[in-house]
Tab-separated table of C-alpha atoms and ligand atoms in Angstrom:
chain	number	residue	atom	x	y	z
F	1323	UNK	CA	-35.819	-13.106	30.928
F	1324	UNK	CA	-36.999	-11.618	27.913
F	1325	UNK	CA	-37.176	-13.599	24.875
F	1326	UNK	CA	-35.897	-12.722	21.603
F	1327	UNK	CA	-39.373	-13.010	20.045
F	1328	UNK	CA	-40.952	-10.758	22.350
F	1329	UNK	CA	-38.085	-8.122	21.496
F	1330	UNK	CA	-38.569	-8.600	17.784
F	1331	UNK	CA	-42.469	-8.307	18.347
F	1332	UNK	CA	-42.376	-4.903	20.440
F	1333	UNK	CA	-39.744	-3.762	17.868
F	1334	UNK	CA	-42.184	-4.391	14.899
F	1335	UNK	CA	-45.386	-3.344	16.832
F	1336	UNK	CA	-43.890	0.062	17.968
F	1337	UNK	CA	-41.856	1.157	15.047
F	1338	UNK	CA	-38.528	0.358	16.202
F	1339	UNK	CA	-37.336	-2.125	13.849
F	1340	UNK	CA	-38.935	-3.548	10.586
F	1341	UNK	CA	-37.773	-6.313	8.190
F	1342	UNK	CA	-36.098	-5.154	5.176
F	1343	UNK	CA	-38.101	-5.269	1.970
F	1344	UNK	CA	-40.887	-6.694	3.833
F	1345	UNK	CA	-43.519	-6.245	1.038
F	1346	UNK	CA	-41.490	-8.305	-1.290
F	1347	UNK	CA	-40.948	-11.037	1.441
F	1348	UNK	CA	-37.991	-9.477	3.240
F	1349	UNK	CA	-34.190	-10.001	2.606
F	1350	UNK	CA	-32.474	-12.403	5.004
F	1351	UNK	CA	-30.763	-10.673	7.944
F	1352	UNK	CA	-31.740	-7.423	6.726
F	1353	UNK	CA	-33.206	-4.582	8.803
F	1354	UNK	CA	-34.723	-1.597	8.631
F	1355	UNK	CA	-34.805	0.888	11.851
F	1356	UNK	CA	-38.395	2.742	11.828
F	1357	UNK	CA	-39.114	6.134	13.428
F	1358	UNK	CA	-38.181	4.838	17.021
F	1359	UNK	CA	-35.285	2.911	16.187
F	1360	UNK	CA	-33.479	5.350	14.405
F	1361	UNK	CA	-33.966	7.656	16.920
F	1362	UNK	CA	-32.593	5.391	19.661
F	1363	UNK	CA	-29.562	4.376	17.375
F	1364	UNK	CA	-28.711	7.876	16.938
F	1365	UNK	CA	-28.936	8.678	20.660
F	1366	UNK	CA	-26.349	5.451	20.915
F	1367	UNK	CA	-23.856	6.863	18.298
F	1368	UNK	CA	-24.236	10.621	19.993
F	1369	UNK	CA	-23.547	9.092	23.439
F	1370	UNK	CA	-20.668	7.358	22.149
F	1371	UNK	CA	-19.011	10.314	20.169
F	1372	UNK	CA	-19.490	12.546	23.025
F	1373	UNK	CA	-17.838	9.908	25.858
F	1374	UNK	CA	-15.079	9.332	23.210
F	1375	UNK	CA	-14.544	12.379	21.153
F	1376	UNK	CA	-16.184	15.119	22.491
F	1377	UNK	CA	-15.042	14.686	25.891
F	1378	UNK	CA	-11.542	13.792	25.341
F	1379	UNK	CA	-8.798	16.083	24.290
F	1380	UNK	CA	-6.648	12.792	22.897
F	1381	UNK	CA	-9.287	11.591	20.165
F	1382	UNK	CA	-10.455	13.135	17.298
F	1383	UNK	CA	-13.175	11.853	14.759
F	1384	UNK	CA	-13.285	10.697	11.016
F	1385	UNK	CA	-15.836	9.711	8.019
F	1386	UNK	CA	-13.687	7.486	5.821
F	1387	UNK	CA	-15.286	6.148	2.823
F	1388	UNK	CA	-16.879	2.523	2.385
F	1389	UNK	CA	-14.853	1.680	-0.876
F	1390	UNK	CA	-11.266	1.887	-0.478
F	1391	UNK	CA	-8.359	1.065	-3.007
F	1392	UNK	CA	-8.263	-2.989	-3.154
F	1393	UNK	CA	-4.810	-2.789	-1.868
F	1394	UNK	CA	-5.819	-1.862	1.681
F	1395	UNK	CA	-7.268	-5.265	2.086
F	1396	UNK	CA	-4.391	-6.853	0.895
F	1397	UNK	CA	-2.423	-5.218	3.391
F	1398	UNK	CA	-4.423	-5.518	6.188
F	1399	UNK	CA	-4.645	-9.422	5.714
F	1400	UNK	CA	-8.163	-9.147	4.514
F	1401	UNK	CA	-8.085	-10.778	1.094
F	1402	UNK	CA	-6.383	-14.136	2.345
F	1403	UNK	CA	-7.271	-14.104	6.222
F	1404	UNK	CA	-10.878	-13.153	6.578
F	1405	UNK	CA	-12.431	-16.347	5.918
F	1406	UNK	CA	-14.564	-18.763	7.765
F	1407	UNK	CA	-14.968	-22.245	7.282
F	1408	UNK	CA	-18.350	-23.577	6.325
F	1409	UNK	CA	-20.004	-26.736	5.289
F	1410	UNK	CA	-23.130	-28.195	4.243
F	1411	UNK	CA	-25.414	-30.765	5.680
F	1412	UNK	CA	-25.564	-33.541	3.332
F	1413	UNK	CA	-29.472	-34.517	4.169
F	1414	UNK	CA	-31.195	-31.140	4.949
F	1415	UNK	CA	-28.704	-28.789	2.916
F	1416	UNK	CA	-28.248	-26.502	5.680
F	1417	UNK	CA	-25.215	-24.588	5.965
F	1418	UNK	CA	-23.115	-24.086	8.896
F	1419	UNK	CA	-19.877	-22.193	10.334
F	1420	UNK	CA	-17.836	-25.307	11.309
F	1421	UNK	CA	-15.878	-23.286	13.948
F	1422	UNK	CA	-18.993	-22.688	15.987
F	1423	UNK	CA	-20.272	-26.104	16.000
F	1424	UNK	CA	-19.465	-28.226	19.343
F	1425	UNK	CA	-19.953	-31.591	16.856
F	1426	UNK	CA	-18.847	-32.174	13.363
F	1427	UNK	CA	-22.498	-32.832	12.264
F	1428	UNK	CA	-25.848	-30.805	11.410
F	1429	UNK	CA	-27.133	-28.977	14.696
F	1430	UNK	CA	-30.440	-29.090	12.839
F	1431	UNK	CA	-30.937	-32.655	11.850
F	1432	UNK	CA	-27.966	-34.592	12.637
F	1433	UNK	CA	-26.810	-35.206	9.444
F	1434	UNK	CA	-23.475	-35.608	7.796
F	1435	UNK	CA	-21.785	-32.548	6.646
F	1436	UNK	CA	-19.658	-32.312	3.804
F	1437	UNK	CA	-15.791	-31.346	4.206
F	1438	UNK	CA	-15.494	-27.698	5.717
F	1439	UNK	CA	-13.950	-25.179	3.064
F	1440	UNK	CA	-12.788	-21.503	3.505
F	1441	UNK	CA	-15.291	-18.722	2.802
F	1442	UNK	CA	-14.253	-15.141	2.597
F	1443	UNK	CA	-16.604	-12.678	3.926
F	1444	UNK	CA	-15.978	-9.356	2.301
F	1445	UNK	CA	-18.624	-8.283	-0.294
F	1446	UNK	CA	-17.207	-7.925	-3.721
F	1447	UNK	CA	-18.358	-5.534	-6.360
F	1448	UNK	CA	-17.446	-3.644	-9.306
F	1449	UNK	CA	-16.240	-0.208	-9.611
F	1450	UNK	CA	-17.112	1.471	-13.161
F	1451	UNK	CA	-18.722	0.085	-15.871
F	1452	UNK	CA	-16.568	-2.686	-17.039
F	1453	UNK	CA	-17.048	-5.808	-14.877
F	1454	UNK	CA	-13.373	-7.298	-15.261
F	1455	UNK	CA	-11.082	-8.314	-12.413
F	1456	UNK	CA	-9.204	-4.566	-12.571
F	1457	UNK	CA	-12.490	-3.154	-11.466
F	1458	UNK	CA	-13.022	-5.332	-8.408
F	1459	UNK	CA	-13.593	-2.922	-5.205
F	1460	UNK	CA	-15.083	-4.412	-1.856
F	1461	UNK	CA	-17.604	-2.941	0.914
F	1462	UNK	CA	-15.088	-2.611	3.948
F	1463	UNK	CA	-15.739	-5.521	6.362
F	1464	UNK	CA	-14.658	-2.875	9.357
F	1465	UNK	CA	-14.221	0.552	9.690
F	1466	UNK	CA	-10.854	0.473	11.293
F	1467	UNK	CA	-8.806	0.146	8.018
F	1468	UNK	CA	-9.903	3.702	7.049
F	1469	UNK	CA	-8.548	5.020	9.940
F	1470	UNK	CA	-5.090	3.438	9.732
F	1471	UNK	CA	-4.564	4.782	6.048
F	1472	UNK	CA	-5.542	8.132	7.185
F	1473	UNK	CA	-2.888	8.030	10.213
F	1474	UNK	CA	-0.661	10.494	8.687
F	1475	UNK	CA	-3.211	12.861	7.443
F	1476	UNK	CA	-4.656	13.094	10.955
F	1477	UNK	CA	-1.755	13.018	13.132
F	1478	UNK	CA	-0.080	15.843	10.914
F	1479	UNK	CA	-3.043	18.097	10.162
F	1480	UNK	CA	-4.286	18.051	13.944
F	1481	UNK	CA	-0.614	18.311	15.352
F	1482	UNK	CA	-1.468	15.041	17.346
F	1483	UNK	CA	1.115	13.679	20.018
F	1484	UNK	CA	0.988	10.136	21.332
F	1485	UNK	CA	-1.003	8.934	22.574
F	1486	UNK	CA	-4.000	10.004	20.744
F	1487	UNK	CA	-6.732	8.292	19.038
F	1488	UNK	CA	-9.193	8.446	16.021
F	1489	UNK	CA	-12.456	7.441	16.122
F	1490	UNK	CA	-14.973	6.702	13.613
F	1491	UNK	CA	-18.785	5.558	13.559
F	1492	UNK	CA	-20.002	3.804	9.998
F	1493	UNK	CA	-21.347	0.841	8.277
F	1494	UNK	CA	-19.492	-2.471	7.368
F	1495	UNK	CA	-20.309	-5.191	5.387
F	1496	UNK	CA	-19.653	-9.293	5.890
F	1497	UNK	CA	-21.398	-11.657	4.179
F	1498	UNK	CA	-21.631	-13.934	7.255
F	1499	UNK	CA	-22.294	-17.422	6.610
F	1500	UNK	CA	-24.798	-17.977	9.424
F	1501	UNK	CA	-26.392	-14.481	10.125
F	1502	UNK	CA	-29.089	-14.398	12.984
F	1503	UNK	CA	-30.308	-13.421	16.516
F	1504	UNK	CA	-32.347	-10.701	15.173
F	1505	UNK	CA	-29.977	-7.573	14.519
F	1506	UNK	CA	-27.143	-9.468	16.376
F	1507	UNK	CA	-25.729	-10.781	13.305
F	1508	UNK	CA	-26.220	-9.171	10.206
F	1509	UNK	CA	-24.524	-8.873	6.693
F	1510	UNK	CA	-24.796	-5.147	6.799
F	1511	UNK	CA	-24.328	-3.495	10.266
F	1512	UNK	CA	-22.855	-0.475	11.840
F	1513	UNK	CA	-19.574	-0.104	13.781
F	1514	UNK	CA	-18.448	2.358	16.561
F	1515	UNK	CA	-14.462	2.289	16.360
F	1516	UNK	CA	-11.391	3.686	18.120
F	1517	UNK	CA	-7.590	3.190	16.980
F	1518	UNK	CA	-5.641	4.565	19.625
F	1519	UNK	CA	-2.168	4.754	18.846
F	1520	UNK	CA	0.400	4.663	21.629
F	1521	UNK	CA	4.152	4.415	22.131
F	1522	UNK	CA	5.420	0.603	22.563
F	1523	UNK	CA	5.905	-0.620	26.108
F	1524	UNK	CA	2.774	1.657	27.303
F	1525	UNK	CA	0.323	-0.578	25.235
F	1526	UNK	CA	-0.799	-2.728	28.303
F	1527	UNK	CA	-1.412	0.288	30.217
F	1528	UNK	CA	-3.635	1.852	27.766
F	1529	UNK	CA	-5.444	-1.675	26.889
F	1530	UNK	CA	-6.262	-1.770	30.404
F	1531	UNK	CA	-7.434	1.872	30.409
F	1532	UNK	CA	-9.810	1.227	27.330
F	1533	UNK	CA	-11.385	-1.776	28.890
F	1534	UNK	CA	-12.495	-0.009	31.818
F	1535	UNK	CA	-13.563	3.163	30.159
F	1536	UNK	CA	-15.825	0.978	27.818
F	1537	UNK	CA	-17.563	-0.942	30.504
F	1538	UNK	CA	-18.347	2.032	32.600
F	1539	UNK	CA	-19.872	3.778	29.173
F	1540	UNK	CA	-22.066	0.725	29.453
F	1541	UNK	CA	-23.000	0.891	33.217
F	1542	UNK	CA	-23.576	4.795	33.077
F	1543	UNK	CA	-26.119	3.951	30.441
F	1544	UNK	CA	-28.126	1.753	32.802
F	1545	UNK	CA	-26.818	-1.468	31.439
F	1546	UNK	CA	-27.078	-3.915	34.692
F	1547	UNK	CA	-23.724	-4.896	36.101
F	1548	UNK	CA	-24.635	-8.716	36.114
F	1549	UNK	CA	-25.524	-8.979	32.562
F	1550	UNK	CA	-21.914	-7.631	31.573
F	1551	UNK	CA	-19.046	-9.928	31.526
F	1552	UNK	CA	-15.314	-9.826	30.204
F	1553	UNK	CA	-13.875	-12.800	28.484
F	1554	UNK	CA	-10.168	-12.788	27.629
F	1555	UNK	CA	-9.223	-14.570	24.288
F	1556	UNK	CA	-7.117	-17.660	25.024
F	1557	UNK	CA	-3.534	-17.723	23.208
F	1558	UNK	CA	-5.363	-20.275	20.503
F	1559	UNK	CA	-8.052	-17.709	19.498
F	1560	UNK	CA	-5.888	-14.543	19.215
F	1561	UNK	CA	-5.273	-13.107	15.950
F	1562	UNK	CA	-1.728	-13.791	15.015
F	1563	UNK	CA	-0.665	-10.040	15.108
F	1564	UNK	CA	-2.688	-9.247	18.679
F	1565	UNK	CA	-1.066	-9.386	21.674
F	1566	UNK	CA	-3.938	-9.586	23.787
F	1567	UNK	CA	-7.704	-9.420	22.988
F	1568	UNK	CA	-10.756	-8.978	25.291
F	1569	UNK	CA	-14.279	-9.391	24.746
F	1570	UNK	CA	-17.158	-7.448	26.752
F	1571	UNK	CA	-19.893	-10.077	26.505
F	1572	UNK	CA	-23.797	-9.083	27.360
F	1573	UNK	CA	-26.161	-11.687	28.419
F	1574	UNK	CA	-28.490	-11.557	25.477
F	1575	UNK	CA	-31.527	-14.042	25.082
F	1576	UNK	CA	-29.524	-16.643	23.420
F	1577	UNK	CA	-26.600	-16.370	25.808
F	1578	UNK	CA	-23.453	-14.856	26.836
F	1579	UNK	CA	-22.128	-13.117	23.362
F	1580	UNK	CA	-19.797	-10.430	22.275
F	1581	UNK	CA	-20.359	-6.876	22.522
F	1582	UNK	CA	-17.739	-5.215	21.529
F	1583	UNK	CA	-13.911	-6.268	21.308
F	1584	UNK	CA	-10.763	-4.325	22.777
F	1585	UNK	CA	-7.506	-5.885	21.112
F	1586	UNK	CA	-3.983	-4.895	21.475
F	1587	UNK	CA	-3.034	-4.996	18.018
F	1588	UNK	CA	0.742	-3.911	18.175
F	1589	UNK	CA	2.131	-2.156	15.077
F	1590	UNK	CA	0.852	-4.708	12.778
F	1591	UNK	CA	-1.730	-2.580	11.110
F	1592	UNK	CA	0.631	0.455	10.416
F	1593	UNK	CA	3.921	-1.638	9.667
F	1594	UNK	CA	1.588	-3.848	7.072
F	1595	UNK	CA	0.018	-0.121	5.228
F	1596	UNK	CA	3.900	1.164	5.412
F	1597	UNK	CA	5.052	-2.125	3.566
F	1598	UNK	CA	2.589	-2.317	1.006
F	1599	UNK	CA	1.799	1.576	0.212
F	1600	UNK	CA	5.877	2.559	0.591
F	1601	UNK	CA	4.868	5.200	2.664
F	1602	UNK	CA	6.908	6.161	5.705
F	1603	UNK	CA	4.119	5.997	8.402
F	1604	UNK	CA	6.411	6.012	11.657
F	1605	UNK	CA	6.172	8.783	14.285
F	1606	UNK	CA	8.984	11.025	15.382
F	1607	UNK	CA	8.866	11.157	19.217
F	1608	UNK	CA	9.920	14.631	20.083
F	1609	UNK	CA	11.064	13.560	23.829
F	1610	UNK	CA	13.001	10.582	23.075
F	1611	UNK	CA	14.355	11.997	19.318
F	1612	UNK	CA	13.191	8.322	17.900
F	1613	UNK	CA	11.186	7.392	15.165
F	1614	UNK	CA	8.893	4.376	15.504
F	1615	UNK	CA	5.740	2.552	14.114
F	1616	UNK	CA	3.000	3.255	17.217
F	1617	UNK	CA	1.344	0.191	18.771
F	1618	UNK	CA	-2.470	0.507	18.472
F	1619	UNK	CA	-5.215	-0.298	20.979
F	1620	UNK	CA	-8.610	-0.725	19.242
F	1621	UNK	CA	-12.193	-0.534	20.900
F	1622	UNK	CA	-14.540	-1.888	18.621
F	1623	UNK	CA	-18.179	-1.911	19.294
F	1624	UNK	CA	-21.127	-2.879	17.074
F	1625	UNK	CA	-24.242	-0.088	17.022
F	1626	UNK	CA	-26.912	-2.582	16.450
F	1627	UNK	CA	-25.697	-5.227	19.203
F	1628	UNK	CA	-25.619	-2.245	21.555
F	1629	UNK	CA	-29.120	-1.320	20.709
F	1630	UNK	CA	-30.095	-4.735	21.011
F	1631	UNK	CA	-28.270	-5.198	24.325
F	1632	UNK	CA	-30.027	-1.769	25.626
F	1633	UNK	CA	-33.579	-3.072	24.665
F	1634	UNK	CA	-33.213	-6.628	26.285
F	1635	UNK	CA	-31.827	-4.875	29.535
F	1636	UNK	CA	-34.380	-2.355	29.737
F	1637	UNK	CA	-37.668	-4.897	28.809
F	1638	UNK	CA	-39.938	-5.650	31.763
F	1639	UNK	CA	-43.347	-7.433	31.686
F	1640	UNK	CA	-44.476	-5.798	34.982
F	1641	UNK	CA	-47.044	-7.094	37.033
F	1642	UNK	CA	-48.674	-4.086	38.948
F	1643	UNK	CA	-51.503	-5.927	40.784
F	1644	UNK	CA	-53.966	-8.708	40.211
F	1645	UNK	CA	-55.483	-7.611	37.011
F	1646	UNK	CA	-53.186	-5.075	35.588
F	1647	UNK	CA	-49.658	-5.482	33.795
F	1648	UNK	CA	-47.539	-3.325	31.677
F	1649	UNK	CA	-44.989	-3.537	29.224
F	1650	UNK	CA	-42.146	-1.129	30.147
F	1651	UNK	CA	-38.723	-0.397	28.556
F	1652	UNK	CA	-36.669	1.266	31.253
F	1653	UNK	CA	-34.422	3.131	29.025
F	1654	UNK	CA	-31.857	5.360	30.470
F	1655	UNK	CA	-33.371	8.618	29.443
F	1656	UNK	CA	-30.593	9.441	27.412
F	1657	UNK	CA	-31.062	6.460	25.308
F	1658	UNK	CA	-34.833	6.540	24.942
F	1659	UNK	CA	-36.291	7.761	21.507
F	1660	UNK	CA	-38.749	9.824	22.878
F	1661	UNK	CA	-37.845	12.055	26.092
F	1662	UNK	CA	-41.389	12.843	27.110
F	1663	UNK	CA	-44.951	12.653	26.004
F	1664	UNK	CA	-47.295	15.708	26.826
F	1665	UNK	CA	-50.865	15.205	27.015
F	1666	UNK	CA	-53.963	17.450	27.747
F	1667	UNK	CA	-56.101	15.908	30.556
F	1668	UNK	CA	-58.946	15.934	28.498
F	1669	UNK	CA	-59.692	17.163	24.979
F	1670	UNK	CA	-60.678	20.551	26.153
F	1671	UNK	CA	-59.842	23.611	24.265
F	1672	UNK	CA	-57.846	25.298	26.879
F	1673	UNK	CA	-55.947	22.298	28.068
F	1674	UNK	CA	-55.195	21.353	24.594
F	1675	UNK	CA	-54.092	24.688	23.884
F	1676	UNK	CA	-51.583	25.094	26.665
F	1677	UNK	CA	-50.316	21.638	25.969
F	1678	UNK	CA	-49.431	22.252	22.544
F	1679	UNK	CA	-47.529	25.199	23.542
F	1680	UNK	CA	-45.510	23.253	26.097
F	1681	UNK	CA	-45.087	20.336	23.100
F	1682	UNK	CA	-44.040	23.311	20.550
F	1683	UNK	CA	-41.422	24.650	23.176
F	1684	UNK	CA	-39.891	21.395	24.050
F	1685	UNK	CA	-39.745	19.937	20.616
F	1686	UNK	CA	-36.835	22.315	19.687
F	1687	UNK	CA	-34.460	20.573	22.402
F	1688	UNK	CA	-36.005	16.734	22.358
F	1689	UNK	CA	-38.002	14.165	20.509
F	1690	UNK	CA	-41.172	14.760	22.059
F	1691	UNK	CA	-44.876	13.804	21.546
F	1692	UNK	CA	-48.287	15.029	21.842
F	1693	UNK	CA	-50.974	12.876	22.504
F	1694	UNK	CA	-54.628	13.438	23.299
F	1695	UNK	CA	-56.347	10.270	22.038
F	1696	UNK	CA	-57.740	7.492	24.834
F	1697	UNK	CA	-57.718	7.807	28.592
F	1698	UNK	CA	-54.678	9.264	30.172
F	1699	UNK	CA	-53.887	5.820	31.584
F	1700	UNK	CA	-53.695	4.181	28.072
F	1701	UNK	CA	-51.581	7.177	26.877
F	1702	UNK	CA	-48.954	6.906	29.674
F	1703	UNK	CA	-49.252	2.973	28.901
F	1704	UNK	CA	-48.407	3.540	25.424
F	1705	UNK	CA	-45.222	5.902	25.889
F	1706	UNK	CA	-43.884	2.991	28.534
F	1707	UNK	CA	-43.886	0.608	26.138
F	1708	UNK	CA	-41.517	2.644	24.078
F	1709	UNK	CA	-39.520	3.775	27.087
F	1710	UNK	CA	-40.402	7.412	27.229
F	1711	UNK	CA	-39.162	8.484	30.719
F	1712	UNK	CA	-41.490	11.266	31.450
F	1713	UNK	CA	-45.275	11.907	30.663
F	1714	UNK	CA	-46.257	15.642	31.085
F	1715	UNK	CA	-49.991	16.366	31.697
F	1716	UNK	CA	-51.773	19.638	31.541
F	1717	UNK	CA	-54.530	19.713	33.880
F	1718	UNK	CA	-57.205	22.275	35.324
F	1719	UNK	CA	-55.070	23.392	38.067
F	1720	UNK	CA	-52.437	24.442	35.144
F	1721	UNK	CA	-54.661	27.319	34.091
F	1722	UNK	CA	-54.547	28.664	37.281
F	1723	UNK	CA	-51.216	28.369	38.275
F	1724	UNK	CA	-49.017	27.307	35.305
F	1725	UNK	CA	-47.862	23.874	36.802
F	1726	UNK	CA	-47.923	20.641	35.343
F	1727	UNK	CA	-47.677	16.973	36.677
F	1728	UNK	CA	-44.735	15.102	35.547
F	1729	UNK	CA	-45.041	11.263	35.659
F	1730	UNK	CA	-41.978	9.179	36.155
F	1731	UNK	CA	-42.019	5.995	33.927
F	1732	UNK	CA	-40.359	3.613	36.383
F	1733	UNK	CA	-41.951	4.608	39.421
F	1734	UNK	CA	-45.070	5.915	38.124
F	1735	UNK	CA	-45.150	8.879	40.519
F	1736	UNK	CA	-46.050	12.304	39.875
F	1737	UNK	CA	-44.560	15.593	40.663
F	1738	UNK	CA	-46.221	19.138	40.227
F	1739	UNK	CA	-43.748	21.269	38.444
F	1740	UNK	CA	-43.948	25.148	36.915
F	1741	UNK	CA	-43.994	25.135	33.336
F	1742	UNK	CA	-40.750	27.124	33.576
F	1743	UNK	CA	-38.961	24.453	35.238
F	1744	UNK	CA	-39.893	21.726	32.960
F	1745	UNK	CA	-36.682	22.058	30.762
F	1746	UNK	CA	-34.187	22.295	33.743
F	1747	UNK	CA	-36.078	19.355	35.273
F	1748	UNK	CA	-36.176	17.061	32.308
F	1749	UNK	CA	-32.362	18.162	31.583
F	1750	UNK	CA	-31.028	17.219	34.712
F	1751	UNK	CA	-32.137	13.622	34.344
F	1752	UNK	CA	-31.423	13.461	30.505
F	1753	UNK	CA	-27.928	14.713	29.804
F	1754	UNK	CA	-25.011	12.534	30.803
C	1846	ATP	P1	-18.175	-12.337	15.817
C	1846	ATP	O1	-16.903	-13.108	16.744
C	1846	ATP	O2	-19.410	-12.102	16.730
C	1846	ATP	O3	-18.418	-12.332	14.342
C	1846	ATP	P2	-16.186	-10.608	15.353
C	1846	ATP	O4	-15.268	-10.855	16.565
C	1846	ATP	O5	-15.791	-11.104	14.284
C	1846	ATP	O6	-17.700	-10.831	15.888
C	1846	ATP	P3	-15.198	-7.985	15.581
C	1846	ATP	O7	-14.417	-7.992	13.895
C	1846	ATP	O8	-14.272	-7.942	16.398
C	1846	ATP	O9	-16.237	-8.983	15.677
C	1846	ATP	O10	-16.081	-6.651	15.138
C	1846	ATP	C1	-16.197	-5.693	16.336
C	1846	ATP	C2	-17.653	-5.590	16.667
C	1846	ATP	O11	-18.544	-5.541	15.350
C	1846	ATP	C3	-18.181	-6.471	17.290
C	1846	ATP	O12	-18.261	-6.683	18.814
C	1846	ATP	C4	-19.790	-6.394	17.321
C	1846	ATP	O13	-20.217	-5.650	18.049
C	1846	ATP	C5	-19.851	-5.954	15.614
C	1846	ATP	N1	-19.863	-6.841	14.595
C	1846	ATP	C6	-19.323	-7.767	13.946
C	1846	ATP	N2	-19.978	-8.377	13.223
C	1846	ATP	C7	-21.083	-7.883	13.047
C	1846	ATP	C8	-22.239	-8.494	12.324
C	1846	ATP	N3	-22.217	-9.418	11.469
C	1846	ATP	N4	-23.481	-8.073	12.703
C	1846	ATP	C9	-23.652	-6.971	13.640
C	1846	ATP	N5	-22.440	-6.512	14.499
C	1846	ATP	C10	-21.485	-6.814	14.396
């Protein structure tokens, strides 16, 4: 299996992910997505949005603000409960989250730990020029609350009937005690969340539905089945308001870890917001003529963790024969940052002209790259390493019959295709 070091090194070498503020020595656990990383991240977000909003009649989108009225966090329970226990090592001074330790001693040097104290994970800042208590606001630690507080706005303006969902993608911030494992746990990250509102009593059905939907999304985008598993939370682990919670876990280089959580949150959130805001957040059910607060199922995924899982799953250091090997990312074409490389076989004027024509045409549809430098074999390998699924080569036969070769990244086999057939050929393999 690929190591995290190999992934980090590929990401830096090929422009997927850089350390934040690197020229100043970086900033702990903060990362910047480079030209290829941002394309891949956008693809993941778009594919999530397509599956969960565009293709579903019962889910609509939202983009709420990161800063919210502090009362939101009082109502949600984050101000009092969103805290982890931490302790310091008396010997090496390292800090640990004590609920993640198997023994109550420093995992690094075995030293004795201080007594555990609770630490709230929300980032605090001030709104406006005066830095006093009344100006305190928080960076949201999840996107979900922006959805709950807009429940009525969305339900009424979109005239939605239960069951229906609201989806949101956006940045969240948590002052994690022990960030790490590259982009797996950071203090600034992106979430893709759905709050799916249902009639109480149908919640278990919908919980199962969303678990199936979300797992099949990862499968469809090429994640290997043996690297995904489901873990149900034990009663002792469940948040006090949740009826059930299931984690979709992925086999990351450091072991099985959470990729996404899917919780049955009952009517906890809307009830609390009703209580704290004094607004009536009940739903009127036309069929039963009853008013009630809906239950909610919450599939909550991390963009960065998904991206890491897709990279880990796709990475292969492949031995081709005795003297030859290549690094290849077997990314699903829909996720790959660059869809095709376009190459003139040689740097000859007629070939270059034709290849550029194809490139200029394809770039209206996808991110593609034109490359004329180095041997054709080297150019293919460069694209293999960034997961480009197709290599399109213009050769002398192209000038005679308007056909090109299209090389498949995984099999390395080539087919000849008429120039006018390039787009439908790629489309069929890229679109999901
Ligand atoms: P963990 O137990 O790993 O801290 P969590 O259970 O607190 O995660 P949730 O609150 O369920 O996480 O958040 C939903 C999703 O958001 C997670 O499954 C993960 O993909 C993502 N996520 C949460 N915290 C982070 C983080 N610090 N860095 C990157 N992604 C995160």
